[in-house]
Amino acid sequence: DALDDDQRRLVERASVIGNVFSREEILELCPDLEDLDGVLAGLVRQQILSQMTSRFSAEFGQYQFVQSVVRQVAYATLARRDKRAIHLAVAHQSDAVADPSGERAPIIAQHYLDAIAAMPDEPDVGQLEALAIAQLERAAARARSLGALTESAGHLLLALERASDQVTRARLESTVRLLLGPDGVDADGFKVDFTQRARNLDLLAPAQELQDPDAGGVPERAEELGLGGREGAGPMRQSIT
């Protein structure tokens, strides 16, 4: 209640970006604020925000909500249409930044999904889902390149929950099967926490199907994903542990 209109507007829009944001990010969302730096400084003085001051931190100079509950309350006060518009603006803003490694892909995907959740009956939902799936596949590829196969499968399962066309689903399903193995076990032999989600999607194929070199092009798909050679799932999975 102690915030003026400009401060409230900035806090609400920043709440959509996340707990941490840069001056550049909030500037694009608040072109109507004449004194952005003054508003930010005021929020720091009121201990609504803090600014990262350690030069050894990758987040040096960025702003952070002092209390996550403040961000949650600010986000909750936004109208659904405003939430949708700001999530899309943040997604487009993030997507425009060069990110060859795909590090920001899961964040971008989540903004698209949150935009859909805000107004799920809009006519462009199918397009937004396709954009989210593309980002989730980028996130999965990055996780896979780092050896985080469980994380990779998690991104793909989230994408599968949104995918509707058969070609996309087939591509995602084949990759999840390779990553999880026949029993929902990751490459290190641990049960993954989303095994039941995969089972509900009928993705835990029989072991025989996965080990058969002629079963639906599984070895070829494995080679394409960089998960091993063409000797079947058993040797393939040993090669990635």
PDB file of C-alpha atoms in Angstrom:
ATOM      1  CA  ASP A   1       0.000   0.000   0.000  1.00  0.00           C
ATOM      2  CA  ALA A   2       3.000   2.315   0.502  1.00  0.00           C
ATOM      3  CA  LEU A   3       3.946   2.131  -3.193  1.00  0.00           C
ATOM      4  CA  ASP A   4       3.071   4.888  -5.610  1.00  0.00           C
ATOM      5  CA  ASP A   5       1.591   4.138  -9.026  1.00  0.00           C
ATOM      6  CA  ASP A   6       4.923   3.947 -10.860  1.00  0.00           C
ATOM      7  CA  GLN A   7       6.450   1.671  -8.244  1.00  0.00           C
ATOM      8  CA  ARG A   8       3.418  -0.600  -8.258  1.00  0.00           C
ATOM      9  CA  ARG A   9       3.479  -0.797 -12.052  1.00  0.00           C
ATOM     10  CA  LEU A  10       7.163  -1.757 -12.078  1.00  0.00           C
ATOM     11  CA  VAL A  11       6.758  -4.360  -9.320  1.00  0.00           C
ATOM     12  CA  GLU A  12       3.817  -5.978 -11.073  1.00  0.00           C
ATOM     13  CA  ARG A  13       5.641  -6.270 -14.382  1.00  0.00           C
ATOM     14  CA  ALA A  14       8.871  -7.416 -12.750  1.00  0.00           C
ATOM     15  CA  SER A  15       6.932 -10.162 -10.959  1.00  0.00           C
ATOM     16  CA  VAL A  16       6.320 -11.781 -14.339  1.00  0.00           C
ATOM     17  CA  ILE A  17      10.011 -11.830 -15.260  1.00  0.00           C
ATOM     18  CA  GLY A  18      11.004 -13.734 -12.149  1.00  0.00           C
ATOM     19  CA  ASN A  19      12.671 -13.242  -8.802  1.00  0.00           C
ATOM     20  CA  VAL A  20      15.757 -11.681 -10.433  1.00  0.00           C
ATOM     21  CA  PHE A  21      15.751  -9.268 -13.347  1.00  0.00           C
ATOM     22  CA  SER A  22      18.022  -6.760 -15.054  1.00  0.00           C
ATOM     23  CA  ARG A  23      17.492  -3.067 -15.672  1.00  0.00           C
ATOM     24  CA  GLU A  24      17.382  -3.763 -19.407  1.00  0.00           C
ATOM     25  CA  GLU A  25      14.627  -6.355 -18.997  1.00  0.00           C
ATOM     26  CA  ILE A  26      12.367  -4.138 -16.928  1.00  0.00           C
ATOM     27  CA  LEU A  27      13.093  -1.124 -19.156  1.00  0.00           C
ATOM     28  CA  GLU A  28      11.512  -2.925 -22.123  1.00  0.00           C
ATOM     29  CA  LEU A  29       8.420  -3.708 -20.060  1.00  0.00           C
ATOM     30  CA  CYS A  30       8.084  -0.197 -18.629  1.00  0.00           C
ATOM     31  CA  PRO A  31       8.519   2.264 -21.517  1.00  0.00           C
ATOM     32  CA  ASP A  32       5.880   4.458 -19.882  1.00  0.00           C
ATOM     33  CA  LEU A  33       8.021   5.182 -16.801  1.00  0.00           C
ATOM     34  CA  GLU A  34       9.837   8.497 -17.208  1.00  0.00           C
ATOM     35  CA  ASP A  35      12.278   7.932 -14.337  1.00  0.00           C
ATOM     36  CA  LEU A  36      12.962   4.209 -14.278  1.00  0.00           C
ATOM     37  CA  ASP A  37      16.171   4.540 -12.269  1.00  0.00           C
ATOM     38  CA  GLY A  38      14.444   6.702  -9.697  1.00  0.00           C
ATOM     39  CA  VAL A  39      11.652   4.164  -9.302  1.00  0.00           C
ATOM     40  CA  LEU A  40      14.151   1.320  -8.906  1.00  0.00           C
ATOM     41  CA  ALA A  41      16.153   3.304  -6.351  1.00  0.00           C
ATOM     42  CA  GLY A  42      12.990   4.013  -4.371  1.00  0.00           C
ATOM     43  CA  LEU A  43      12.062   0.333  -4.291  1.00  0.00           C
ATOM     44  CA  VAL A  44      15.561  -0.521  -3.069  1.00  0.00           C
ATOM     45  CA  ARG A  45      15.260   2.071  -0.290  1.00  0.00           C
ATOM     46  CA  GLN A  46      11.919   0.573   0.732  1.00  0.00           C
ATOM     47  CA  GLN A  47      13.517  -2.868   0.743  1.00  0.00           C
ATOM     48  CA  ILE A  48      11.108  -4.205  -1.848  1.00  0.00           C
ATOM     49  CA  LEU A  49      14.062  -4.869  -4.134  1.00  0.00           C
ATOM     50  CA  SER A  50      17.778  -5.333  -3.581  1.00  0.00           C
ATOM     51  CA  GLN A  51      20.568  -4.859  -6.096  1.00  0.00           C
ATOM     52  CA  MET A  52      23.375  -7.378  -6.574  1.00  0.00           C
ATOM     53  CA  THR A  53      26.619  -5.647  -5.663  1.00  0.00           C
ATOM     54  CA  SER A  54      29.173  -8.466  -5.766  1.00  0.00           C
ATOM     55  CA  ARG A  55      31.376  -8.111  -8.821  1.00  0.00           C
ATOM     56  CA  PHE A  56      32.129 -11.824  -8.563  1.00  0.00           C
ATOM     57  CA  SER A  57      28.488 -12.698  -9.216  1.00  0.00           C
ATOM     58  CA  ALA A  58      27.119 -13.350 -12.694  1.00  0.00           C
ATOM     59  CA  GLU A  59      24.068 -11.350 -11.576  1.00  0.00           C
ATOM     60  CA  PHE A  60      26.054  -8.217 -10.682  1.00  0.00           C
ATOM     61  CA  GLY A  61      23.919  -5.106 -11.080  1.00  0.00           C
ATOM     62  CA  GLN A  62      20.660  -7.021 -11.357  1.00  0.00           C
ATOM     63  CA  TYR A  63      17.669  -6.550  -9.083  1.00  0.00           C
ATOM     64  CA  GLN A  64      16.019  -9.116  -6.854  1.00  0.00           C
ATOM     65  CA  PHE A  65      12.822  -9.218  -4.819  1.00  0.00           C
ATOM     66  CA  VAL A  66      13.809  -9.128  -1.152  1.00  0.00           C
ATOM     67  CA  GLN A  67      10.834 -11.323  -0.239  1.00  0.00           C
ATOM     68  CA  SER A  68       9.358 -13.819  -2.665  1.00  0.00           C
ATOM     69  CA  VAL A  69       5.910 -13.288  -1.117  1.00  0.00           C
ATOM     70  CA  VAL A  70       5.948  -9.687  -2.405  1.00  0.00           C
ATOM     71  CA  ARG A  71       6.500 -10.955  -5.922  1.00  0.00           C
ATOM     72  CA  GLN A  72       3.744 -13.557  -5.508  1.00  0.00           C
ATOM     73  CA  VAL A  73       1.243 -10.981  -4.290  1.00  0.00           C
ATOM     74  CA  ALA A  74       2.148  -8.579  -7.099  1.00  0.00           C
ATOM     75  CA  TYR A  75       1.727 -11.323  -9.689  1.00  0.00           C
ATOM     76  CA  ALA A  76      -1.630 -12.341  -8.240  1.00  0.00           C
ATOM     77  CA  THR A  77      -2.989  -8.811  -8.576  1.00  0.00           C
ATOM     78  CA  LEU A  78      -2.423  -8.735 -12.346  1.00  0.00           C
ATOM     79  CA  ALA A  79      -5.427  -9.235 -14.591  1.00  0.00           C
ATOM     80  CA  ARG A  80      -5.259 -12.409 -16.703  1.00  0.00           C
ATOM     81  CA  ARG A  81      -4.961 -10.444 -19.922  1.00  0.00           C
ATOM     82  CA  ASP A  82      -2.072  -8.426 -18.478  1.00  0.00           C
ATOM     83  CA  LYS A  83      -0.339 -11.595 -17.311  1.00  0.00           C
ATOM     84  CA  ARG A  84      -0.653 -13.075 -20.768  1.00  0.00           C
ATOM     85  CA  ALA A  85       0.645  -9.970 -22.516  1.00  0.00           C
ATOM     86  CA  ILE A  86       3.628  -9.561 -20.190  1.00  0.00           C
ATOM     87  CA  HIS A  87       4.580 -13.250 -20.317  1.00  0.00           C
ATOM     88  CA  LEU A  88       4.578 -13.071 -24.108  1.00  0.00           C
ATOM     89  CA  ALA A  89       6.615  -9.858 -24.054  1.00  0.00           C
ATOM     90  CA  VAL A  90       9.200 -11.479 -21.757  1.00  0.00           C
ATOM     91  CA  ALA A  91       9.309 -14.617 -23.911  1.00  0.00           C
ATOM     92  CA  HIS A  92       9.870 -12.627 -27.096  1.00  0.00           C
ATOM     93  CA  GLN A  93      12.419 -10.420 -25.333  1.00  0.00           C
ATOM     94  CA  SER A  94      14.387 -13.454 -24.099  1.00  0.00           C
ATOM     95  CA  ASP A  95      14.123 -15.256 -27.421  1.00  0.00           C
ATOM     96  CA  ALA A  96      15.655 -12.275 -29.203  1.00  0.00           C
ATOM     97  CA  VAL A  97      18.856 -12.587 -27.165  1.00  0.00           C
ATOM     98  CA  ALA A  98      21.541 -14.809 -28.685  1.00  0.00           C
ATOM     99  CA  ASP A  99      21.537 -18.091 -26.786  1.00  0.00           C
ATOM    100  CA  PRO A 100      23.280 -20.764 -28.890  1.00  0.00           C
ATOM    101  CA  SER A 101      23.613 -23.166 -25.957  1.00  0.00           C
ATOM    102  CA  GLY A 102      19.903 -23.103 -25.111  1.00  0.00           C
ATOM    103  CA  GLU A 103      20.520 -22.103 -21.494  1.00  0.00           C
ATOM    104  CA  ARG A 104      17.463 -19.842 -21.426  1.00  0.00           C
ATOM    105  CA  ALA A 105      15.214 -22.236 -23.330  1.00  0.00           C
ATOM    106  CA  PRO A 106      13.334 -23.662 -20.304  1.00  0.00           C
ATOM    107  CA  ILE A 107      12.637 -20.153 -19.005  1.00  0.00           C
ATOM    108  CA  ILE A 108      11.294 -19.024 -22.374  1.00  0.00           C
ATOM    109  CA  ALA A 109       9.157 -22.159 -22.635  1.00  0.00           C
ATOM    110  CA  GLN A 110       7.672 -21.524 -19.198  1.00  0.00           C
ATOM    111  CA  HIS A 111       6.688 -17.979 -20.161  1.00  0.00           C
ATOM    112  CA  TYR A 112       4.808 -19.328 -23.174  1.00  0.00           C
ATOM    113  CA  LEU A 113       3.088 -21.926 -20.989  1.00  0.00           C
ATOM    114  CA  ASP A 114       2.186 -19.315 -18.377  1.00  0.00           C
ATOM    115  CA  ALA A 115       0.746 -17.096 -21.110  1.00  0.00           C
ATOM    116  CA  ILE A 116      -1.423 -20.011 -22.229  1.00  0.00           C
ATOM    117  CA  ALA A 117      -2.512 -20.732 -18.656  1.00  0.00           C
ATOM    118  CA  ALA A 118      -3.559 -17.117 -18.161  1.00  0.00           C
ATOM    119  CA  MET A 119      -6.018 -17.253 -21.076  1.00  0.00           C
ATOM    120  CA  PRO A 120      -6.306 -20.823 -22.367  1.00  0.00           C
ATOM    121  CA  ASP A 121      -9.140 -20.119 -24.813  1.00  0.00           C
ATOM    122  CA  GLU A 122      -7.328 -17.617 -27.022  1.00  0.00           C
ATOM    123  CA  PRO A 123      -7.165 -18.542 -30.742  1.00  0.00           C
ATOM    124  CA  ASP A 124      -3.349 -18.547 -30.859  1.00  0.00           C
ATOM    125  CA  VAL A 125      -2.898 -21.171 -28.119  1.00  0.00           C
ATOM    126  CA  GLY A 126      -1.808 -23.770 -30.676  1.00  0.00           C
ATOM    127  CA  GLN A 127       0.930 -21.473 -31.959  1.00  0.00           C
ATOM    128  CA  LEU A 128       2.119 -20.721 -28.429  1.00  0.00           C
ATOM    129  CA  GLU A 129       2.206 -24.426 -27.597  1.00  0.00           C
ATOM    130  CA  ALA A 130       4.367 -25.062 -30.663  1.00  0.00           C
ATOM    131  CA  LEU A 131       6.769 -22.317 -29.539  1.00  0.00           C
ATOM    132  CA  ALA A 132       6.906 -23.769 -26.023  1.00  0.00           C
ATOM    133  CA  ILE A 133       7.574 -27.281 -27.347  1.00  0.00           C
ATOM    134  CA  ALA A 134      10.399 -26.009 -29.549  1.00  0.00           C
ATOM    135  CA  GLN A 135      12.036 -24.363 -26.538  1.00  0.00           C
ATOM    136  CA  LEU A 136      11.562 -27.466 -24.382  1.00  0.00           C
ATOM    137  CA  GLU A 137      13.262 -29.557 -27.056  1.00  0.00           C
ATOM    138  CA  ARG A 138      16.173 -27.095 -27.042  1.00  0.00           C
ATOM    139  CA  ALA A 139      16.320 -27.353 -23.253  1.00  0.00           C
ATOM    140  CA  ALA A 140      16.272 -31.151 -23.472  1.00  0.00           C
ATOM    141  CA  ALA A 141      19.082 -31.172 -26.036  1.00  0.00           C
ATOM    142  CA  ARG A 142      21.227 -28.950 -23.824  1.00  0.00           C
ATOM    143  CA  ALA A 143      20.611 -31.124 -20.754  1.00  0.00           C
ATOM    144  CA  ARG A 144      21.434 -34.221 -22.797  1.00  0.00           C
ATOM    145  CA  SER A 145      24.703 -32.677 -24.002  1.00  0.00           C
ATOM    146  CA  LEU A 146      25.655 -32.121 -20.350  1.00  0.00           C
ATOM    147  CA  GLY A 147      24.835 -35.721 -19.448  1.00  0.00           C
ATOM    148  CA  ALA A 148      21.707 -34.765 -17.487  1.00  0.00           C
ATOM    149  CA  LEU A 149      19.446 -37.365 -19.077  1.00  0.00           C
ATOM    150  CA  THR A 150      16.798 -37.285 -16.361  1.00  0.00           C
ATOM    151  CA  GLU A 151      16.455 -33.511 -16.740  1.00  0.00           C
ATOM    152  CA  SER A 152      16.315 -33.923 -20.517  1.00  0.00           C
ATOM    153  CA  ALA A 153      13.477 -36.442 -20.239  1.00  0.00           C
ATOM    154  CA  GLY A 154      11.642 -34.102 -17.873  1.00  0.00           C
ATOM    155  CA  HIS A 155      11.629 -31.310 -20.442  1.00  0.00           C
ATOM    156  CA  LEU A 156      10.354 -33.703 -23.103  1.00  0.00           C
ATOM    157  CA  LEU A 157       7.588 -35.068 -20.892  1.00  0.00           C
ATOM    158  CA  LEU A 158       6.388 -31.515 -20.315  1.00  0.00           C
ATOM    159  CA  ALA A 159       6.448 -30.974 -24.073  1.00  0.00           C
ATOM    160  CA  LEU A 160       4.491 -34.192 -24.608  1.00  0.00           C
ATOM    161  CA  GLU A 161       1.733 -32.975 -22.329  1.00  0.00           C
ATOM    162  CA  ARG A 162       1.240 -30.108 -24.789  1.00  0.00           C
ATOM    163  CA  ALA A 163       1.903 -31.866 -28.099  1.00  0.00           C
ATOM    164  CA  SER A 164      -1.086 -32.859 -30.223  1.00  0.00           C
ATOM    165  CA  ASP A 165       0.132 -33.636 -33.738  1.00  0.00           C
ATOM    166  CA  GLN A 166       1.331 -37.194 -34.362  1.00  0.00           C
ATOM    167  CA  VAL A 167       4.701 -36.318 -35.888  1.00  0.00           C
ATOM    168  CA  THR A 168       5.756 -34.214 -32.903  1.00  0.00           C
ATOM    169  CA  ARG A 169       4.481 -36.777 -30.412  1.00  0.00           C
ATOM    170  CA  ALA A 170       6.310 -39.617 -32.161  1.00  0.00           C
ATOM    171  CA  ARG A 171       9.569 -37.673 -32.080  1.00  0.00           C
ATOM    172  CA  LEU A 172       9.211 -36.788 -28.408  1.00  0.00           C
ATOM    173  CA  GLU A 173       8.078 -40.264 -27.377  1.00  0.00           C
ATOM    174  CA  SER A 174      10.986 -42.017 -29.055  1.00  0.00           C
ATOM    175  CA  THR A 175      13.474 -39.755 -27.295  1.00  0.00           C
ATOM    176  CA  VAL A 176      11.847 -40.188 -23.871  1.00  0.00           C
ATOM    177  CA  ARG A 177      11.905 -43.970 -24.272  1.00  0.00           C
ATOM    178  CA  LEU A 178      15.601 -43.862 -25.045  1.00  0.00           C
ATOM    179  CA  LEU A 179      16.351 -41.617 -22.098  1.00  0.00           C
ATOM    180  CA  LEU A 180      14.290 -43.509 -19.517  1.00  0.00           C
ATOM    181  CA  GLY A 181      14.863 -47.076 -20.621  1.00  0.00           C
ATOM    182  CA  PRO A 182      12.222 -49.798 -20.466  1.00  0.00           C
ATOM    183  CA  ASP A 183      11.325 -49.390 -16.785  1.00  0.00           C
ATOM    184  CA  GLY A 184      11.496 -45.659 -16.211  1.00  0.00           C
ATOM    185  CA  VAL A 185      15.054 -45.778 -14.901  1.00  0.00           C
ATOM    186  CA  ASP A 186      17.594 -43.143 -15.828  1.00  0.00           C
ATOM    187  CA  ALA A 187      21.082 -43.824 -17.118  1.00  0.00           C
ATOM    188  CA  ASP A 188      22.509 -44.070 -13.587  1.00  0.00           C
ATOM    189  CA  GLY A 189      19.987 -46.704 -12.585  1.00  0.00           C
ATOM    190  CA  PHE A 190      17.820 -44.502 -10.385  1.00  0.00           C
ATOM    191  CA  LYS A 191      14.049 -44.348 -10.613  1.00  0.00           C
ATOM    192  CA  VAL A 192      13.045 -40.926 -11.874  1.00  0.00           C
ATOM    193  CA  ASP A 193      10.411 -38.879 -10.098  1.00  0.00           C
ATOM    194  CA  PHE A 194       8.235 -38.522 -13.196  1.00  0.00           C
ATOM    195  CA  THR A 195       8.113 -42.235 -14.045  1.00  0.00           C
ATOM    196  CA  GLN A 196       4.373 -42.318 -13.361  1.00  0.00           C
ATOM    197  CA  ARG A 197       3.821 -39.437 -15.792  1.00  0.00           C
ATOM    198  CA  ALA A 198       5.655 -41.408 -18.447  1.00  0.00           C
ATOM    199  CA  ARG A 199       3.655 -44.528 -17.624  1.00  0.00           C
ATOM    200  CA  ASN A 200       0.403 -42.572 -17.919  1.00  0.00           C
ATOM    201  CA  LEU A 201       1.529 -41.465 -21.383  1.00  0.00           C
ATOM    202  CA  ASP A 202       2.283 -45.109 -22.232  1.00  0.00           C
ATOM    203  CA  LEU A 203       5.946 -44.309 -22.824  1.00  0.00           C
ATOM    204  CA  LEU A 204       7.596 -47.140 -20.905  1.00  0.00           C
ATOM    205  CA  ALA A 205       7.987 -49.581 -23.761  1.00  0.00           C
ATOM    206  CA  PRO A 206       8.795 -53.256 -23.148  1.00  0.00           C
ATOM    207  CA  ALA A 207      12.514 -53.924 -22.804  1.00  0.00           C
ATOM    208  CA  GLN A 208      12.446 -56.277 -25.773  1.00  0.00           C
ATOM    209  CA  GLU A 209      11.213 -53.480 -28.034  1.00  0.00           C
ATOM    210  CA  LEU A 210      14.018 -51.179 -26.938  1.00  0.00           C
ATOM    211  CA  GLN A 211      16.712 -53.833 -27.386  1.00  0.00           C
ATOM    212  CA  ASP A 212      15.613 -54.910 -30.845  1.00  0.00           C
ATOM    213  CA  PRO A 213      17.814 -53.125 -33.431  1.00  0.00           C
ATOM    214  CA  ASP A 214      14.946 -53.295 -35.915  1.00  0.00           C
ATOM    215  CA  ALA A 215      12.243 -51.939 -33.577  1.00  0.00           C
ATOM    216  CA  GLY A 216      11.032 -48.654 -35.020  1.00  0.00           C
ATOM    217  CA  GLY A 217      14.451 -47.206 -35.786  1.00  0.00           C
ATOM    218  CA  VAL A 218      15.453 -46.920 -32.115  1.00  0.00           C
ATOM    219  CA  PRO A 219      19.226 -47.325 -32.749  1.00  0.00           C
ATOM    220  CA  GLU A 220      19.128 -44.753 -35.528  1.00  0.00           C
ATOM    221  CA  ARG A 221      17.326 -42.339 -33.223  1.00  0.00           C
ATOM    222  CA  ALA A 222      19.877 -43.012 -30.484  1.00  0.00           C
ATOM    223  CA  GLU A 223      22.744 -42.253 -32.841  1.00  0.00           C
ATOM    224  CA  GLU A 224      21.025 -39.069 -33.993  1.00  0.00           C
ATOM    225  CA  LEU A 225      20.727 -37.924 -30.383  1.00  0.00           C
ATOM    226  CA  GLY A 226      24.323 -38.756 -29.597  1.00  0.00           C
ATOM    227  CA  LEU A 227      23.327 -41.478 -27.149  1.00  0.00           C
ATOM    228  CA  GLY A 228      25.506 -44.255 -28.540  1.00  0.00           C
ATOM    229  CA  GLY A 229      25.931 -46.530 -31.498  1.00  0.00           C
ATOM    230  CA  ARG A 230      23.738 -48.946 -33.385  1.00  0.00           C
ATOM    231  CA  GLU A 231      24.130 -51.956 -31.152  1.00  0.00           C
ATOM    232  CA  GLY A 232      20.799 -51.769 -29.388  1.00  0.00           C
ATOM    233  CA  ALA A 233      19.686 -50.116 -26.169  1.00  0.00           C
ATOM    234  CA  GLY A 234      21.747 -52.173 -23.755  1.00  0.00           C
ATOM    235  CA  PRO A 235      25.223 -51.175 -25.024  1.00  0.00           C
ATOM    236  CA  MET A 236      23.895 -47.755 -25.902  1.00  0.00           C
ATOM    237  CA  ARG A 237      22.879 -46.997 -22.341  1.00  0.00           C
ATOM    238  CA  GLN A 238      26.163 -48.326 -20.964  1.00  0.00           C
ATOM    239  CA  SER A 239      28.020 -45.903 -23.186  1.00  0.00           C
ATOM    240  CA  ILE A 240      26.375 -42.845 -21.640  1.00  0.00           C
ATOM    241  CA  THR A 241      26.923 -43.646 -17.980  1.00  0.00           C
TER     242      THR A 241
END
